[in-house]
Amino acid sequence: MSSLNGGLIGCGFFADNHLNAWRDLAQEPGGAGIVALCDRDEERLAKVAARFGIERTYTDAKAMFEAESLDFVDIATTAPTHRALVELAAAHKVPVICQKPMAPTIADGRAMVAACEAAGVPMMVHENFRWQKPIMAVKDVIASGAIGKPFWGRVSFRSGYDVISGQPYLAEGERFIIEDLGVHVLDTARYLFGEVSRLTASTAQVNPAIKGEDVATMLLVHANGVTSVADCSYSSRRARELFPEVLIDVEGSEGSVQLEAGYAMTIQSRGRVETRDVSPTLLAWASRPWHGVQESVLNIERHFVETLRAGTPPATSGADNLKTFALVEAAYLSAAKGETVDPAASV
Ligand code: NAD
Ligand code: 89V
């Protein structure tokens, strides 16, 4: 089976992770690699192309689609450019994987999904947190029935890490943590506990040097009766800095499971207690503390390729990710109004 040939647009802060993972996948049978690169910043483009030995480069995405015969495109630019680039890919009938957050507005997100549907090309959102090994381990415990029927949960990301230094654009938006990081936390809550019928949120801005909120607490009532708390902060000064770990707590009718600091997962199942080390793999190109996120990039890209080959919808398809987007919108609306919101009615 020959490798699929992709193009990547956006050679910024996070793109090396995409490219390292694609390089790993190019070595796998039935894998995929990147044969063309695009960035409108010529200097950055040249540096990344040299680092990864990619010869065909473009400063204009349209020129890349016209010149190349691509099996897929990986969009690693920031959200304001996603809609135009996804629509361009759809116009050229090229399947897309596009970074989170999907778009600045849910109307843009819907237009992106509609464009890909009309063109008959698959679209996946690079929503990678549910592809982190520790988070998948919690999902497996729930699915195994070991804790019975879940009734309560918490998905928590609390850090004082200076994320702005690597991603300065995050300081500039009216929206910050729910849109950028909360989207992962909310998607993880959907992944573990199912769709949400009511959401109540409160937010705060602690860091005066940014425009948007950097703390958010969200109470979710899921359609199946589970209640969960999804919380995130980039202003937490704690004794142990955990960036970028997600802590999870789930209680069920027959037991409980906790994903604790240092990737320790403790399960209480019908009276028996067990602790497992569910640390992410430190890939050859990865570096701590990012290694769990980096491994999830490899996992999500591999899933995208598998679904392209199988002709099946990816787990975080554009259509699926609109449901997570609706939770982001509901959280901002709830925080602004001080009211509980039905995510389906909030968009
Ligand atoms: P960045 O600003 O560092 O890089 C973006 C690059 O895209 C820049 O080099 C810019 O010149 C280029 N670009 C923008 N528009 C373009 C266009 N129309 N054509 C060609 N090139 C264009 O951004 P980043 O920090 O790498 O983030 C990129 C995306 O990845 C964001 O959406 C961010 O939220 C996401 N991200 C995701 C994770 C994760 O874990 N999933 C982690 C970090 C960042
Ligand atoms: O940008 C992001 O998606 C963040 C993080 C920096 C933690 O990867 O998830």
mmCIF file of C-alpha atoms and ligand atoms in Angstrom:
data_model
loop_
_atom_site.group_PDB
_atom_site.id
_atom_site.type_symbol
_atom_site.label_atom_id
_atom_site.label_comp_id
_atom_site.label_asym_id
_atom_site.label_seq_id
_atom_site.Cartn_x
_atom_site.Cartn_y
_atom_site.Cartn_z
ATOM 1 C CA MET A 1 0.000 0.000 0.000
ATOM 2 C CA SER A 2 1.592 3.306 -1.018
ATOM 3 C CA SER A 3 1.914 6.236 1.364
ATOM 4 C CA LEU A 4 -0.608 9.091 1.057
ATOM 5 C CA ASN A 5 0.843 12.458 0.029
ATOM 6 C CA GLY A 6 -0.198 15.522 1.993
ATOM 7 C CA GLY A 7 0.406 19.254 2.009
ATOM 8 C CA LEU A 8 0.760 21.248 5.239
ATOM 9 C CA ILE A 9 -0.257 24.902 5.586
ATOM 10 C CA GLY A 10 1.141 26.924 8.502
ATOM 11 C CA CYS A 11 4.746 26.449 9.662
ATOM 12 C CA GLY A 12 4.465 28.171 13.061
ATOM 13 C CA PHE A 13 4.846 27.273 16.726
ATOM 14 C CA PHE A 14 2.985 23.937 16.721
ATOM 15 C CA ALA A 15 3.716 22.731 13.166
ATOM 16 C CA ASP A 16 6.911 20.846 14.069
ATOM 17 C CA ASN A 17 4.780 18.420 16.068
ATOM 18 C CA HIS A 18 2.563 17.774 13.032
ATOM 19 C CA LEU A 19 5.585 17.321 10.783
ATOM 20 C CA ASN A 20 7.451 15.022 13.174
ATOM 21 C CA ALA A 21 4.344 12.858 13.491
ATOM 22 C CA TRP A 22 3.839 12.768 9.701
ATOM 23 C CA ARG A 23 7.485 11.745 9.334
ATOM 24 C CA ASP A 24 6.850 8.822 11.731
ATOM 25 C CA LEU A 25 3.678 7.881 9.830
ATOM 26 C CA ALA A 26 5.524 7.899 6.499
ATOM 27 C CA GLN A 27 7.529 4.943 7.870
ATOM 28 C CA GLU A 28 4.392 2.919 8.677
ATOM 29 C CA PRO A 29 2.780 0.572 6.119
ATOM 30 C CA GLY A 30 -0.255 2.390 4.711
ATOM 31 C CA GLY A 31 0.967 5.619 6.280
ATOM 32 C CA ALA A 32 1.189 9.166 5.000
ATOM 33 C CA GLY A 33 3.744 11.917 4.665
ATOM 34 C CA ILE A 34 3.996 15.603 3.808
ATOM 35 C CA VAL A 35 5.324 16.374 0.318
ATOM 36 C CA ALA A 36 4.544 20.101 0.107
ATOM 37 C CA LEU A 37 4.669 22.964 2.599
ATOM 38 C CA CYS A 38 2.980 26.347 2.630
ATOM 39 C CA ASP A 39 3.435 29.445 4.793
ATOM 40 C CA ARG A 40 2.968 33.042 3.812
ATOM 41 C CA ASP A 41 6.069 33.887 5.886
ATOM 42 C CA GLU A 42 8.893 33.066 3.475
ATOM 43 C CA GLU A 43 11.656 32.910 6.074
ATOM 44 C CA ARG A 44 9.746 30.575 8.371
ATOM 45 C CA LEU A 45 8.747 28.409 5.418
ATOM 46 C CA ALA A 46 12.358 28.034 4.296
ATOM 47 C CA LYS A 47 13.569 27.109 7.788
ATOM 48 C CA VAL A 48 10.897 24.464 8.369
ATOM 49 C CA ALA A 49 11.319 23.050 4.854
ATOM 50 C CA ALA A 50 15.059 22.684 5.450
ATOM 51 C CA ARG A 51 14.542 21.115 8.879
ATOM 52 C CA PHE A 52 12.210 18.448 7.476
ATOM 53 C CA GLY A 53 13.809 18.057 4.030
ATOM 54 C CA ILE A 54 10.641 19.069 2.139
ATOM 55 C CA GLU A 55 11.542 20.489 -1.260
ATOM 56 C CA ARG A 56 8.243 21.769 -2.655
ATOM 57 C CA THR A 57 7.265 25.011 -0.894
ATOM 58 C CA TYR A 58 4.622 27.697 -1.469
ATOM 59 C CA THR A 59 3.823 31.071 0.060
ATOM 60 C CA ASP A 60 0.299 30.883 -1.368
ATOM 61 C CA ALA A 61 -2.084 28.032 -0.525
ATOM 62 C CA LYS A 62 -4.015 28.378 -3.795
ATOM 63 C CA ALA A 63 -0.783 27.924 -5.746
ATOM 64 C CA MET A 64 -0.033 24.774 -3.727
ATOM 65 C CA PHE A 65 -3.462 23.238 -4.453
ATOM 66 C CA GLU A 66 -3.109 24.061 -8.153
ATOM 67 C CA ALA A 67 0.415 22.695 -8.550
ATOM 68 C CA GLU A 68 0.188 19.586 -6.363
ATOM 69 C CA SER A 69 -1.870 16.437 -6.552
ATOM 70 C CA LEU A 70 -2.580 16.004 -2.833
ATOM 71 C CA ASP A 71 -4.319 13.119 -1.046
ATOM 72 C CA PHE A 72 -4.995 15.430 1.950
ATOM 73 C CA VAL A 73 -4.107 18.791 3.465
ATOM 74 C CA ASP A 74 -3.148 19.506 7.082
ATOM 75 C CA ILE A 75 -4.111 23.045 8.141
ATOM 76 C CA ALA A 76 -1.946 24.227 11.062
ATOM 77 C CA THR A 77 -2.649 27.960 10.898
ATOM 78 C CA THR A 78 -4.597 29.898 13.550
ATOM 79 C CA ALA A 79 -8.414 30.009 13.556
ATOM 80 C CA PRO A 80 -9.080 33.236 11.591
ATOM 81 C CA THR A 81 -7.678 31.619 8.408
ATOM 82 C CA HIS A 82 -9.312 28.191 8.765
ATOM 83 C CA ARG A 83 -12.556 28.856 6.877
ATOM 84 C CA ALA A 84 -10.910 30.248 3.733
ATOM 85 C CA LEU A 85 -8.330 27.454 3.672
ATOM 86 C CA VAL A 86 -10.887 24.670 4.241
ATOM 87 C CA GLU A 87 -13.106 26.119 1.504
ATOM 88 C CA LEU A 88 -10.085 26.200 -0.811
ATOM 89 C CA ALA A 89 -9.335 22.543 -0.037
ATOM 90 C CA ALA A 90 -12.983 21.635 -0.675
ATOM 91 C CA ALA A 91 -12.909 23.508 -4.001
ATOM 92 C CA HIS A 92 -9.913 21.354 -4.988
ATOM 93 C CA LYS A 93 -11.588 18.163 -3.640
ATOM 94 C CA VAL A 94 -8.794 17.587 -1.123
ATOM 95 C CA PRO A 95 -9.639 15.936 2.267
ATOM 96 C CA VAL A 96 -8.798 18.153 5.245
ATOM 97 C CA ILE A 97 -7.512 17.872 8.781
ATOM 98 C CA CYS A 98 -7.737 21.318 10.392
ATOM 99 C CA GLN A 99 -6.381 22.473 13.767
ATOM 100 C CA LYS A 100 -8.615 23.530 16.635
ATOM 101 C CA PRO A 101 -10.252 25.884 17.403
ATOM 102 C CA MET A 102 -12.270 25.189 14.295
ATOM 103 C CA ALA A 103 -13.043 28.846 13.507
ATOM 104 C CA PRO A 104 -13.694 32.221 15.154
ATOM 105 C CA THR A 105 -17.494 31.775 14.879
ATOM 106 C CA ILE A 106 -19.791 28.775 14.747
ATOM 107 C CA ALA A 107 -21.270 30.175 11.510
ATOM 108 C CA ASP A 108 -17.792 29.830 9.965
ATOM 109 C CA GLY A 109 -17.563 26.290 11.349
ATOM 110 C CA ARG A 110 -20.895 25.350 9.780
ATOM 111 C CA ALA A 111 -19.830 26.837 6.453
ATOM 112 C CA MET A 112 -16.621 24.761 6.547
ATOM 113 C CA VAL A 113 -18.549 21.552 7.203
ATOM 114 C CA ALA A 114 -21.085 22.411 4.485
ATOM 115 C CA ALA A 115 -18.329 23.160 1.934
ATOM 116 C CA CYS A 116 -16.663 19.788 2.566
ATOM 117 C CA GLU A 117 -19.983 17.936 2.486
ATOM 118 C CA ALA A 118 -20.958 19.592 -0.797
ATOM 119 C CA ALA A 119 -17.553 18.700 -2.294
ATOM 120 C CA GLY A 120 -17.770 15.137 -0.941
ATOM 121 C CA VAL A 121 -14.462 15.420 0.935
ATOM 122 C CA PRO A 122 -13.857 14.315 4.536
ATOM 123 C CA MET A 123 -13.072 16.976 7.112
ATOM 124 C CA MET A 124 -11.572 16.305 10.512
ATOM 125 C CA VAL A 125 -10.784 18.761 13.286
ATOM 126 C CA HIS A 126 -7.398 18.252 14.958
ATOM 127 C CA GLU A 127 -9.035 17.929 18.409
ATOM 128 C CA ASN A 128 -6.209 15.896 19.872
ATOM 129 C CA PHE A 129 -6.837 15.770 23.632
ATOM 130 C CA ARG A 130 -9.121 12.737 23.354
ATOM 131 C CA TRP A 131 -6.151 11.010 21.638
ATOM 132 C CA GLN A 132 -3.916 11.383 24.708
ATOM 133 C CA LYS A 133 -2.999 7.993 26.143
ATOM 134 C CA PRO A 134 -4.027 8.776 29.787
ATOM 135 C CA ILE A 135 -7.411 10.151 28.674
ATOM 136 C CA MET A 136 -8.046 7.109 26.463
ATOM 137 C CA ALA A 137 -7.155 4.910 29.461
ATOM 138 C CA VAL A 138 -9.934 6.545 31.530
ATOM 139 C CA LYS A 139 -12.388 6.078 28.654
ATOM 140 C CA ASP A 140 -11.458 2.376 28.469
ATOM 141 C CA VAL A 141 -12.132 1.925 32.197
ATOM 142 C CA ILE A 142 -15.580 3.516 31.857
ATOM 143 C CA ALA A 143 -16.354 1.454 28.732
ATOM 144 C CA SER A 144 -15.271 -1.772 30.469
ATOM 145 C CA GLY A 145 -18.073 -1.375 33.025
ATOM 146 C CA ALA A 146 -15.562 -1.573 35.919
ATOM 147 C CA ILE A 147 -17.097 1.438 37.673
ATOM 148 C CA GLY A 148 -20.695 0.686 36.700
ATOM 149 C CA LYS A 149 -22.898 3.498 35.441
ATOM 150 C CA PRO A 150 -21.145 6.883 35.722
ATOM 151 C CA PHE A 151 -23.163 9.595 37.483
ATOM 152 C CA TRP A 152 -20.563 12.310 38.211
ATOM 153 C CA GLY A 153 -17.306 13.536 36.687
ATOM 154 C CA ARG A 154 -14.697 16.243 36.555
ATOM 155 C CA VAL A 155 -12.261 17.204 33.779
ATOM 156 C CA SER A 156 -9.714 19.716 35.008
ATOM 157 C CA PHE A 157 -6.770 21.648 33.542
ATOM 158 C CA ARG A 158 -5.153 24.089 35.997
ATOM 159 C CA SER A 159 -1.792 25.642 35.285
ATOM 160 C CA GLY A 160 0.358 28.745 35.638
ATOM 161 C CA TYR A 161 2.400 27.876 32.529
ATOM 162 C CA ASP A 162 3.262 30.873 30.350
ATOM 163 C CA VAL A 163 1.453 29.695 27.219
ATOM 164 C CA ILE A 164 1.492 33.244 25.821
ATOM 165 C CA SER A 165 5.273 33.226 25.264
ATOM 166 C CA GLY A 166 4.972 30.516 22.595
ATOM 167 C CA GLN A 167 1.586 31.620 21.277
ATOM 168 C CA PRO A 168 1.477 35.454 21.657
ATOM 169 C CA TYR A 169 -1.771 35.767 19.654
ATOM 170 C CA LEU A 170 -3.576 34.208 22.653
ATOM 171 C CA ALA A 171 -3.130 37.460 24.607
ATOM 172 C CA GLU A 172 -4.921 39.494 21.963
ATOM 173 C CA GLY A 173 -8.374 37.969 21.567
ATOM 174 C CA GLU A 174 -11.530 38.987 23.422
ATOM 175 C CA ARG A 175 -11.884 35.244 24.034
ATOM 176 C CA PHE A 176 -9.011 33.232 25.482
ATOM 177 C CA ILE A 177 -9.124 30.142 27.643
ATOM 178 C CA ILE A 178 -12.531 28.628 26.807
ATOM 179 C CA GLU A 179 -11.940 29.050 23.078
ATOM 180 C CA ASP A 180 -8.336 27.812 23.111
ATOM 181 C CA LEU A 181 -8.016 25.294 25.958
ATOM 182 C CA GLY A 182 -11.540 24.907 27.298
ATOM 183 C CA VAL A 183 -12.444 23.524 23.874
ATOM 184 C CA HIS A 184 -10.211 20.520 24.688
ATOM 185 C CA VAL A 185 -11.664 20.150 28.198
ATOM 186 C CA LEU A 186 -15.240 20.373 26.907
ATOM 187 C CA ASP A 187 -14.501 17.901 24.112
ATOM 188 C CA THR A 188 -13.002 15.504 26.675
ATOM 189 C CA ALA A 189 -16.172 15.810 28.799
ATOM 190 C CA ARG A 190 -18.288 14.996 25.702
ATOM 191 C CA TYR A 191 -15.977 12.065 24.870
ATOM 192 C CA LEU A 192 -16.258 10.607 28.382
ATOM 193 C CA PHE A 193 -19.841 11.448 29.380
ATOM 194 C CA GLY A 194 -21.798 12.153 26.166
ATOM 195 C CA GLU A 195 -23.805 15.096 24.863
ATOM 196 C CA VAL A 196 -24.700 18.037 27.085
ATOM 197 C CA SER A 197 -28.218 19.342 27.634
ATOM 198 C CA ARG A 198 -27.515 22.178 30.120
ATOM 199 C CA LEU A 199 -24.410 24.244 30.818
ATOM 200 C CA THR A 200 -23.630 26.913 33.406
ATOM 201 C CA ALA A 201 -20.324 28.792 33.307
ATOM 202 C CA SER A 202 -18.442 31.454 35.161
ATOM 203 C CA THR A 203 -15.200 33.068 34.015
ATOM 204 C CA ALA A 204 -12.498 35.394 35.363
ATOM 205 C CA GLN A 205 -9.559 37.328 34.003
ATOM 206 C CA VAL A 206 -6.702 37.158 36.520
ATOM 207 C CA ASN A 207 -3.734 38.067 34.282
ATOM 208 C CA PRO A 208 -4.022 41.811 33.524
ATOM 209 C CA ALA A 209 -1.689 41.522 30.520
ATOM 210 C CA ILE A 210 -4.230 39.699 28.349
ATOM 211 C CA LYS A 211 -7.603 40.678 26.861
ATOM 212 C CA GLY A 212 -9.691 37.579 27.433
ATOM 213 C CA GLU A 213 -10.655 35.292 30.317
ATOM 214 C CA ASP A 214 -7.963 32.983 31.719
ATOM 215 C CA VAL A 215 -10.103 31.056 34.228
ATOM 216 C CA ALA A 216 -13.350 29.194 33.517
ATOM 217 C CA THR A 217 -15.552 26.834 35.500
ATOM 218 C CA MET A 218 -18.358 25.010 33.705
ATOM 219 C CA LEU A 219 -21.085 22.796 35.134
ATOM 220 C CA LEU A 220 -22.459 20.350 32.569
ATOM 221 C CA VAL A 221 -25.616 18.273 32.774
ATOM 222 C CA HIS A 222 -25.308 15.481 30.221
ATOM 223 C CA ALA A 223 -28.285 14.005 28.380
ATOM 224 C CA ASN A 224 -27.691 10.605 30.054
ATOM 225 C CA GLY A 225 -27.961 12.123 33.525
ATOM 226 C CA VAL A 226 -24.235 12.476 34.315
ATOM 227 C CA THR A 227 -23.276 15.785 35.931
ATOM 228 C CA SER A 228 -19.729 16.964 35.291
ATOM 229 C CA VAL A 229 -17.495 19.905 36.073
ATOM 230 C CA ALA A 230 -15.134 21.112 33.356
ATOM 231 C CA ASP A 231 -12.633 23.669 34.624
ATOM 232 C CA CYS A 232 -9.540 25.334 33.242
ATOM 233 C CA SER A 233 -7.096 28.009 34.311
ATOM 234 C CA TYR A 234 -3.835 29.559 33.149
ATOM 235 C CA SER A 235 -3.506 31.622 36.358
ATOM 236 C CA SER A 236 -3.113 28.833 38.917
ATOM 237 C CA ARG A 237 -0.050 29.188 41.133
ATOM 238 C CA ARG A 238 0.154 25.720 42.627
ATOM 239 C CA ALA A 239 2.899 23.874 44.501
ATOM 240 C CA ARG A 240 3.157 21.413 41.616
ATOM 241 C CA GLU A 241 2.946 22.801 38.073
ATOM 242 C CA LEU A 242 1.237 20.162 35.935
ATOM 243 C CA PHE A 243 1.113 21.698 32.436
ATOM 244 C CA PRO A 244 -0.309 20.238 30.212
ATOM 245 C CA GLU A 245 -1.842 17.416 32.266
ATOM 246 C CA VAL A 246 -5.618 16.940 32.365
ATOM 247 C CA LEU A 247 -6.894 15.538 35.664
ATOM 248 C CA ILE A 248 -10.071 13.450 35.575
ATOM 249 C CA ASP A 249 -12.384 12.131 38.261
ATOM 250 C CA VAL A 250 -15.350 9.839 37.541
ATOM 251 C CA GLU A 251 -17.755 8.228 39.986
ATOM 252 C CA GLY A 252 -20.044 5.375 38.950
ATOM 253 C CA SER A 253 -22.587 3.060 40.555
ATOM 254 C CA GLU A 254 -19.932 0.357 41.161
ATOM 255 C CA GLY A 255 -16.734 2.337 41.693
ATOM 256 C CA SER A 256 -14.654 5.271 40.546
ATOM 257 C CA VAL A 257 -11.644 6.208 38.447
ATOM 258 C CA GLN A 258 -9.230 9.104 38.948
ATOM 259 C CA LEU A 259 -6.504 10.334 36.616
ATOM 260 C CA GLU A 260 -4.156 12.052 39.032
ATOM 261 C CA ALA A 261 -1.020 14.190 38.823
ATOM 262 C CA GLY A 262 1.924 12.368 37.274
ATOM 263 C CA TYR A 263 -0.333 10.193 35.085
ATOM 264 C CA ALA A 264 -1.380 7.824 37.872
ATOM 265 C CA MET A 265 -4.793 6.278 37.257
ATOM 266 C CA THR A 266 -6.538 4.834 40.334
ATOM 267 C CA ILE A 267 -9.540 2.564 39.888
ATOM 268 C CA GLN A 268 -11.895 1.448 42.630
ATOM 269 C CA SER A 269 -14.041 -1.344 41.198
ATOM 270 C CA ARG A 270 -16.493 -3.213 43.387
ATOM 271 C CA GLY A 271 -14.218 -2.767 46.398
ATOM 272 C CA ARG A 272 -10.924 -3.583 44.660
ATOM 273 C CA VAL A 273 -8.393 -0.765 44.316
ATOM 274 C CA GLU A 274 -5.695 -0.647 41.654
ATOM 275 C CA THR A 275 -3.302 2.098 40.519
ATOM 276 C CA ARG A 276 -1.839 2.062 37.011
ATOM 277 C CA ASP A 277 0.877 4.190 35.439
ATOM 278 C CA VAL A 278 -0.699 5.591 32.261
ATOM 279 C CA SER A 279 2.160 7.937 31.341
ATOM 280 C CA PRO A 280 2.350 8.973 27.707
ATOM 281 C CA THR A 281 5.143 7.552 25.579
ATOM 282 C CA LEU A 282 8.131 9.867 25.154
ATOM 283 C CA LEU A 283 8.511 9.713 21.360
ATOM 284 C CA ALA A 284 12.021 10.140 19.916
ATOM 285 C CA TRP A 285 11.281 13.712 18.783
ATOM 286 C CA ALA A 286 9.193 14.709 21.825
ATOM 287 C CA SER A 287 10.175 16.748 24.881
ATOM 288 C CA ARG A 288 8.712 16.983 28.367
ATOM 289 C CA PRO A 289 6.275 18.332 29.472
ATOM 290 C CA TRP A 290 4.710 18.355 25.978
ATOM 291 C CA HIS A 291 5.164 14.629 25.306
ATOM 292 C CA GLY A 292 1.540 13.612 26.031
ATOM 293 C CA VAL A 293 0.218 16.261 23.653
ATOM 294 C CA GLN A 294 2.882 15.299 21.097
ATOM 295 C CA GLU A 295 1.942 11.618 21.238
ATOM 296 C CA SER A 296 -1.701 12.594 20.729
ATOM 297 C CA VAL A 297 -0.723 14.388 17.502
ATOM 298 C CA LEU A 298 0.708 11.140 16.152
ATOM 299 C CA ASN A 299 -2.406 9.255 17.289
ATOM 300 C CA ILE A 300 -4.860 11.692 15.695
ATOM 301 C CA GLU A 301 -2.960 11.865 12.402
ATOM 302 C CA ARG A 302 -2.856 8.053 12.267
ATOM 303 C CA HIS A 303 -6.627 7.946 12.880
ATOM 304 C CA PHE A 304 -7.190 10.494 10.090
ATOM 305 C CA VAL A 305 -5.207 8.345 7.630
ATOM 306 C CA GLU A 306 -7.031 5.172 8.697
ATOM 307 C CA THR A 307 -10.405 6.839 8.125
ATOM 308 C CA LEU A 308 -9.323 8.218 4.738
ATOM 309 C CA ARG A 309 -8.347 4.713 3.656
ATOM 310 C CA ALA A 310 -11.481 3.116 5.111
ATOM 311 C CA GLY A 311 -13.844 5.827 3.860
ATOM 312 C CA THR A 312 -15.325 6.205 7.359
ATOM 313 C CA PRO A 313 -15.995 9.469 9.255
ATOM 314 C CA PRO A 314 -13.251 10.472 11.704
ATOM 315 C CA ALA A 315 -14.119 10.584 15.416
ATOM 316 C CA THR A 316 -13.661 14.355 15.511
ATOM 317 C CA SER A 317 -15.162 15.100 12.113
ATOM 318 C CA GLY A 318 -16.165 18.677 11.378
ATOM 319 C CA ALA A 319 -19.787 17.734 12.118
ATOM 320 C CA ASP A 320 -18.803 16.182 15.458
ATOM 321 C CA ASN A 321 -16.670 19.153 16.421
ATOM 322 C CA LEU A 322 -19.587 21.543 15.855
ATOM 323 C CA LYS A 323 -21.121 19.922 18.963
ATOM 324 C CA THR A 324 -18.037 20.836 21.010
ATOM 325 C CA PHE A 325 -18.127 24.316 19.428
ATOM 326 C CA ALA A 326 -21.730 24.650 20.636
ATOM 327 C CA LEU A 327 -20.486 24.031 24.203
ATOM 328 C CA VAL A 328 -17.865 26.776 23.811
ATOM 329 C CA GLU A 329 -20.579 29.183 22.615
ATOM 330 C CA ALA A 330 -22.901 28.093 25.438
ATOM 331 C CA ALA A 331 -20.143 28.695 28.001
ATOM 332 C CA TYR A 332 -19.511 32.252 26.808
ATOM 333 C CA LEU A 333 -23.248 32.964 26.676
ATOM 334 C CA SER A 334 -23.855 31.510 30.130
ATOM 335 C CA ALA A 335 -20.954 33.454 31.662
ATOM 336 C CA ALA A 336 -22.130 36.707 30.038
ATOM 337 C CA LYS A 337 -25.790 36.286 31.067
ATOM 338 C CA GLY A 338 -25.295 34.553 34.410
ATOM 339 C CA GLU A 339 -27.788 31.922 33.283
ATOM 340 C CA THR A 340 -27.929 28.206 32.530
ATOM 341 C CA VAL A 341 -27.944 27.561 28.797
ATOM 342 C CA ASP A 342 -29.111 24.728 26.527
ATOM 343 C CA PRO A 343 -26.156 24.359 24.111
ATOM 344 C CA ALA A 344 -28.468 23.374 21.258
ATOM 345 C CA ALA A 345 -30.454 26.588 21.698
ATOM 346 C CA SER A 346 -27.455 28.845 22.240
ATOM 347 C CA VAL A 347 -26.135 28.757 18.650
HETATM 348 P P1 NAD B 1 1.478 30.340 14.706
HETATM 349 O O1 NAD B 1 0.915 31.698 14.581
HETATM 350 O O2 NAD B 1 2.772 30.152 15.441
HETATM 351 O O3 NAD B 1 1.688 29.709 13.258
HETATM 352 C C1 NAD B 1 0.759 29.851 12.227
HETATM 353 C C2 NAD B 1 1.515 29.920 10.906
HETATM 354 O O4 NAD B 1 0.561 29.922 9.858
HETATM 355 C C3 NAD B 1 2.370 31.169 10.755
HETATM 356 O O5 NAD B 1 3.689 30.801 10.369
HETATM 357 C C4 NAD B 1 1.671 31.975 9.659
HETATM 358 O O6 NAD B 1 2.571 32.718 8.840
HETATM 359 C C5 NAD B 1 0.985 30.849 8.873
HETATM 360 N N1 NAD B 1 -0.219 31.289 8.127
HETATM 361 C C6 NAD B 1 -1.299 31.922 8.631
HETATM 362 N N2 NAD B 1 -2.225 32.094 7.669
HETATM 363 C C7 NAD B 1 -1.729 31.544 6.543
HETATM 364 C C8 NAD B 1 -2.228 31.403 5.220
HETATM 365 N N3 NAD B 1 -3.432 31.855 4.872
HETATM 366 N N4 NAD B 1 -1.455 30.782 4.309
HETATM 367 C C9 NAD B 1 -0.228 30.321 4.650
HETATM 368 N N5 NAD B 1 0.290 30.432 5.893
HETATM 369 C C10 NAD B 1 -0.435 31.038 6.824
HETATM 370 O O7 NAD B 1 0.336 29.429 15.328
HETATM 371 P P2 NAD B 1 0.499 28.098 16.223
HETATM 372 O O8 NAD B 1 0.735 28.492 17.638
HETATM 373 O O9 NAD B 1 1.396 27.147 15.553
HETATM 374 O O10 NAD B 1 -1.014 27.556 16.207
HETATM 375 C C11 NAD B 1 -1.601 27.085 15.028
HETATM 376 C C12 NAD B 1 -2.909 26.402 15.388
HETATM 377 O O11 NAD B 1 -2.601 25.254 16.176
HETATM 378 C C13 NAD B 1 -3.850 27.252 16.238
HETATM 379 O O12 NAD B 1 -5.164 27.070 15.786
HETATM 380 C C14 NAD B 1 -3.668 26.715 17.659
HETATM 381 O O13 NAD B 1 -4.828 26.825 18.475
HETATM 382 C C15 NAD B 1 -3.375 25.274 17.363
HETATM 383 N N6 NAD B 1 -2.617 24.599 18.434
HETATM 384 C C16 NAD B 1 -3.065 23.402 18.807
HETATM 385 C C17 NAD B 1 -2.429 22.697 19.792
HETATM 386 C C18 NAD B 1 -2.991 21.354 20.180
HETATM 387 O O14 NAD B 1 -2.547 20.752 21.132
HETATM 388 N N7 NAD B 1 -3.984 20.871 19.437
HETATM 389 C C19 NAD B 1 -1.306 23.223 20.425
HETATM 390 C C20 NAD B 1 -0.843 24.468 20.000
HETATM 391 C C21 NAD B 1 -1.505 25.162 18.974
HETATM 392 O O1 89V B 2 -2.983 25.286 22.175
HETATM 393 C C1 89V B 2 -3.489 24.261 22.633
HETATM 394 O O2 89V B 2 -4.245 23.569 21.999
HETATM 395 C C2 89V B 2 -3.241 23.807 24.024
HETATM 396 C C3 89V B 2 -1.907 23.354 24.464
HETATM 397 C C4 89V B 2 -0.910 24.471 24.395
HETATM 398 C C5 89V B 2 -1.989 22.810 25.852
HETATM 399 O O3 89V B 2 -1.510 22.315 23.600
HETATM 400 O O4 89V B 2 -3.938 22.721 24.086
#
